[in-house]
Amino acid sequence: MNKFAWLAGGLLFASAAEAAEVQKLPQAPGAPDLILVTGVIQPNDDVKFNQIAATASQAVVLLNSEGGSVLPALEIGRAIRLKGFATAVANDTLCASACALAWLAGTPRLVGEQAHIGFHASYVVDNGTLSESGVANALVGAYLNQIGIPQSTIVFVTSAPPAGMAWLSERKAGELGLQIASFQPLTTPSLEPGNDETSTEPYDPMKTVAAFYNALSNADGVSAAASVVPEKRGIGPFSETSIHSFFSGLSTPLKLRSVSRKGTDKVVAAYSYVRTNGAVCDGRAEVRTTYRYGKTLISRISALNGC
């Protein structure tokens, strides 16, 4: 069986990955505004962020993102540094890959007690072509120099592994000479646990699986990998470059025929696609999900019938 067989699927009713949510929450008089960035970072999210940032003179940018596209994340980071905004990752939330690059631009950089900030090898998509770490590292390195990141941290970030995640702990930040500060929990009612509109995302396997297959249907390996648990990113069929190569080579785009919930943490997807040699795949896959860092992520995918 082809190693990508169990990944097959495509979202029939959506043509692009869902953009990150960016919103501003005014605080008490005299206090900085709070700008929330939640979800997978997509092209043009930097435009949306800049529009909101332009309305704030002082702000804390609270990031809660699985990662996503590098180029808009770098532009968000440049805007953060230009405006002199602080960045923050709250307790038990995730800021990975592209999100972590934006977080580095904060003045200061704030971290919750159990925040998860991780770096992963960067990939850049330009006009549908995915460039691996060489080109991406040059762009990321130039950005990190521009925002004044220490050389030791630049080496750490641009040497991030292609598989898994390099986590930034308080101890590691100290070794790198990277200044961080403690982020105290906010008392804003909209950020209290249980408010799904602005704090943690609800556990929603169907939505996450749909987003994953939508990314596959567009041969978007970066967005697909952002839906996967961090420790499995870049490994085998969860490699951004492998996903892009395989799914961009199909003669007929992937189509999702149905999805159905199977128990608490499983979704069954039925799908079809056509290879360049004309071979047709009509398959089914069981997708197992997990709830971590306030997000629903994919932990395992198993083929149920051959392709």
PDB file of C-alpha atoms in Angstrom, residues 178-294:
ATOM      1  CA  LEU A 178      16.411  35.348  25.001  1.00  0.00           C
ATOM      2  CA  GLN A 179      14.556  37.611  27.406  1.00  0.00           C
ATOM      3  CA  ILE A 180      11.098  36.443  28.451  1.00  0.00           C
ATOM      4  CA  ALA A 181       8.761  37.389  31.277  1.00  0.00           C
ATOM      5  CA  SER A 182       5.926  35.703  33.139  1.00  0.00           C
ATOM      6  CA  PHE A 183       2.430  36.163  31.751  1.00  0.00           C
ATOM      7  CA  GLN A 184      -0.141  36.536  34.500  1.00  0.00           C
ATOM      8  CA  PRO A 185      -3.648  35.206  33.786  1.00  0.00           C
ATOM      9  CA  LEU A 186      -6.007  37.904  32.634  1.00  0.00           C
ATOM     10  CA  THR A 187      -9.244  38.609  34.474  1.00  0.00           C
ATOM     11  CA  THR A 188     -11.114  39.761  31.393  1.00  0.00           C
ATOM     12  CA  PRO A 189     -14.462  37.873  31.440  1.00  0.00           C
ATOM     13  CA  SER A 190     -14.132  36.937  27.755  1.00  0.00           C
ATOM     14  CA  LEU A 191     -10.954  34.985  28.562  1.00  0.00           C
ATOM     15  CA  GLU A 192     -12.333  32.944  31.441  1.00  0.00           C
ATOM     16  CA  PRO A 193     -12.531  29.161  30.942  1.00  0.00           C
ATOM     17  CA  GLY A 194     -15.778  28.033  29.427  1.00  0.00           C
ATOM     18  CA  ASN A 195     -16.175  30.903  26.984  1.00  0.00           C
ATOM     19  CA  ASP A 196     -15.548  29.119  23.690  1.00  0.00           C
ATOM     20  CA  GLU A 197     -15.829  32.269  21.590  1.00  0.00           C
ATOM     21  CA  THR A 198     -12.489  33.735  22.617  1.00  0.00           C
ATOM     22  CA  SER A 199     -10.565  31.332  24.862  1.00  0.00           C
ATOM     23  CA  THR A 200     -10.068  27.660  24.154  1.00  0.00           C
ATOM     24  CA  GLU A 201     -11.579  26.055  21.105  1.00  0.00           C
ATOM     25  CA  PRO A 202     -14.179  23.385  21.882  1.00  0.00           C
ATOM     26  CA  TYR A 203     -13.284  19.774  21.261  1.00  0.00           C
ATOM     27  CA  ASP A 204     -14.494  19.362  17.691  1.00  0.00           C
ATOM     28  CA  PRO A 205     -13.075  16.333  15.824  1.00  0.00           C
ATOM     29  CA  MET A 206     -15.306  16.866  12.802  1.00  0.00           C
ATOM     30  CA  LYS A 207     -14.081  20.423  12.237  1.00  0.00           C
ATOM     31  CA  THR A 208     -10.410  19.472  12.621  1.00  0.00           C
ATOM     32  CA  VAL A 209     -10.698  16.482  10.285  1.00  0.00           C
ATOM     33  CA  ALA A 210     -12.489  18.626   7.706  1.00  0.00           C
ATOM     34  CA  ALA A 211      -9.741  21.258   7.924  1.00  0.00           C
ATOM     35  CA  PHE A 212      -7.058  18.589   7.530  1.00  0.00           C
ATOM     36  CA  TYR A 213      -8.652  17.056   4.424  1.00  0.00           C
ATOM     37  CA  ASN A 214      -9.351  20.480   2.982  1.00  0.00           C
ATOM     38  CA  ALA A 215      -5.619  21.180   3.230  1.00  0.00           C
ATOM     39  CA  LEU A 216      -4.867  17.859   1.518  1.00  0.00           C
ATOM     40  CA  SER A 217      -7.290  18.658  -1.287  1.00  0.00           C
ATOM     41  CA  ASN A 218      -5.303  21.837  -1.914  1.00  0.00           C
ATOM     42  CA  ALA A 219      -1.925  20.057  -1.564  1.00  0.00           C
ATOM     43  CA  ASP A 220      -1.255  22.392   1.363  1.00  0.00           C
ATOM     44  CA  GLY A 221       1.201  20.416   3.460  1.00  0.00           C
ATOM     45  CA  VAL A 222       1.901  23.275   5.871  1.00  0.00           C
ATOM     46  CA  SER A 223      -1.738  23.702   6.907  1.00  0.00           C
ATOM     47  CA  ALA A 224      -2.313  19.945   7.004  1.00  0.00           C
ATOM     48  CA  ALA A 225       0.640  19.446   9.345  1.00  0.00           C
ATOM     49  CA  ALA A 226      -0.656  22.223  11.598  1.00  0.00           C
ATOM     50  CA  SER A 227      -3.674  20.018  12.373  1.00  0.00           C
ATOM     51  CA  VAL A 228      -1.438  17.181  13.630  1.00  0.00           C
ATOM     52  CA  VAL A 229      -0.048  16.683  17.134  1.00  0.00           C
ATOM     53  CA  PRO A 230       3.335  18.478  17.268  1.00  0.00           C
ATOM     54  CA  GLU A 231       5.460  15.385  17.885  1.00  0.00           C
ATOM     55  CA  LYS A 232       4.341  13.786  14.594  1.00  0.00           C
ATOM     56  CA  ARG A 233       4.795  16.772  12.302  1.00  0.00           C
ATOM     57  CA  GLY A 234       7.279  16.282   9.517  1.00  0.00           C
ATOM     58  CA  ILE A 235       7.363  12.506   9.962  1.00  0.00           C
ATOM     59  CA  GLY A 236       6.578  10.242   6.988  1.00  0.00           C
ATOM     60  CA  PRO A 237       3.117  10.993   5.586  1.00  0.00           C
ATOM     61  CA  PHE A 238       2.877  13.994   7.921  1.00  0.00           C
ATOM     62  CA  SER A 239       5.818  15.665   6.179  1.00  0.00           C
ATOM     63  CA  GLU A 240       4.824  18.987   4.642  1.00  0.00           C
ATOM     64  CA  THR A 241       6.888  18.388   1.517  1.00  0.00           C
ATOM     65  CA  SER A 242       5.641  14.824   1.066  1.00  0.00           C
ATOM     66  CA  ILE A 243       2.019  15.894   1.389  1.00  0.00           C
ATOM     67  CA  HIS A 244       2.508  18.690  -1.139  1.00  0.00           C
ATOM     68  CA  SER A 245       4.313  16.427  -3.593  1.00  0.00           C
ATOM     69  CA  PHE A 246       1.794  13.581  -3.464  1.00  0.00           C
ATOM     70  CA  PHE A 247      -1.449  15.529  -3.487  1.00  0.00           C
ATOM     71  CA  SER A 248      -0.355  18.097  -6.059  1.00  0.00           C
ATOM     72  CA  GLY A 249       0.435  15.213  -8.435  1.00  0.00           C
ATOM     73  CA  LEU A 250      -3.088  13.778  -8.591  1.00  0.00           C
ATOM     74  CA  SER A 251      -4.986  14.165 -11.846  1.00  0.00           C
ATOM     75  CA  THR A 252      -8.279  14.719 -10.020  1.00  0.00           C
ATOM     76  CA  PRO A 253      -8.409  16.730  -6.779  1.00  0.00           C
ATOM     77  CA  LEU A 254      -9.388  14.881  -3.656  1.00  0.00           C
ATOM     78  CA  LYS A 255     -13.056  14.829  -2.755  1.00  0.00           C
ATOM     79  CA  LEU A 256     -14.573  14.068   0.594  1.00  0.00           C
ATOM     80  CA  ARG A 257     -17.692  11.956   0.219  1.00  0.00           C
ATOM     81  CA  SER A 258     -18.723  11.789   3.847  1.00  0.00           C
ATOM     82  CA  VAL A 259     -17.539  12.156   7.422  1.00  0.00           C
ATOM     83  CA  SER A 260     -19.127  10.569  10.457  1.00  0.00           C
ATOM     84  CA  ARG A 261     -18.374  10.614  14.167  1.00  0.00           C
ATOM     85  CA  LYS A 262     -17.371   7.242  15.605  1.00  0.00           C
ATOM     86  CA  GLY A 263     -17.147   7.435  19.361  1.00  0.00           C
ATOM     87  CA  THR A 264     -15.642  10.265  21.355  1.00  0.00           C
ATOM     88  CA  ASP A 265     -12.370  10.815  19.530  1.00  0.00           C
ATOM     89  CA  LYS A 266     -12.750   9.191  16.095  1.00  0.00           C
ATOM     90  CA  VAL A 267     -14.033  10.340  12.718  1.00  0.00           C
ATOM     91  CA  VAL A 268     -14.488   8.107   9.670  1.00  0.00           C
ATOM     92  CA  ALA A 269     -13.869   9.794   6.326  1.00  0.00           C
ATOM     93  CA  ALA A 270     -14.911   8.391   2.934  1.00  0.00           C
ATOM     94  CA  TYR A 271     -13.101   9.866  -0.052  1.00  0.00           C
ATOM     95  CA  SER A 272     -12.031   9.464  -3.651  1.00  0.00           C
ATOM     96  CA  TYR A 273      -9.212  10.623  -5.918  1.00  0.00           C
ATOM     97  CA  VAL A 274      -7.642   9.760  -9.276  1.00  0.00           C
ATOM     98  CA  ARG A 275      -3.931   9.248  -9.853  1.00  0.00           C
ATOM     99  CA  THR A 276      -2.082  10.480 -12.928  1.00  0.00           C
ATOM    100  CA  ASN A 277      -2.133   6.939 -14.376  1.00  0.00           C
ATOM    101  CA  GLY A 278      -5.940   6.917 -14.192  1.00  0.00           C
ATOM    102  CA  ALA A 279      -6.192   4.621 -11.173  1.00  0.00           C
ATOM    103  CA  VAL A 280      -9.218   5.496  -9.059  1.00  0.00           C
ATOM    104  CA  CYS A 281      -9.200   5.274  -5.279  1.00  0.00           C
ATOM    105  CA  ASP A 282     -12.444   4.962  -3.339  1.00  0.00           C
ATOM    106  CA  GLY A 283     -11.379   4.621   0.246  1.00  0.00           C
ATOM    107  CA  ARG A 284     -12.217   5.131   3.892  1.00  0.00           C
ATOM    108  CA  ALA A 285     -10.006   6.164   6.804  1.00  0.00           C
ATOM    109  CA  GLU A 286     -10.431   6.319  10.555  1.00  0.00           C
ATOM    110  CA  VAL A 287      -9.006   9.515  12.044  1.00  0.00           C
ATOM    111  CA  ARG A 288      -8.226   9.592  15.746  1.00  0.00           C
ATOM    112  CA  THR A 289      -8.108  12.970  17.469  1.00  0.00           C
ATOM    113  CA  THR A 290      -7.003  14.301  20.825  1.00  0.00           C
ATOM    114  CA  TYR A 291      -7.627  17.485  22.806  1.00  0.00           C
ATOM    115  CA  ARG A 292      -4.451  19.306  23.808  1.00  0.00           C
ATOM    116  CA  TYR A 293      -3.544  22.928  24.527  1.00  0.00           C
ATOM    117  CA  GLY A 294      -7.206  23.861  24.106  1.00  0.00           C
TER     118      GLY A 294
END
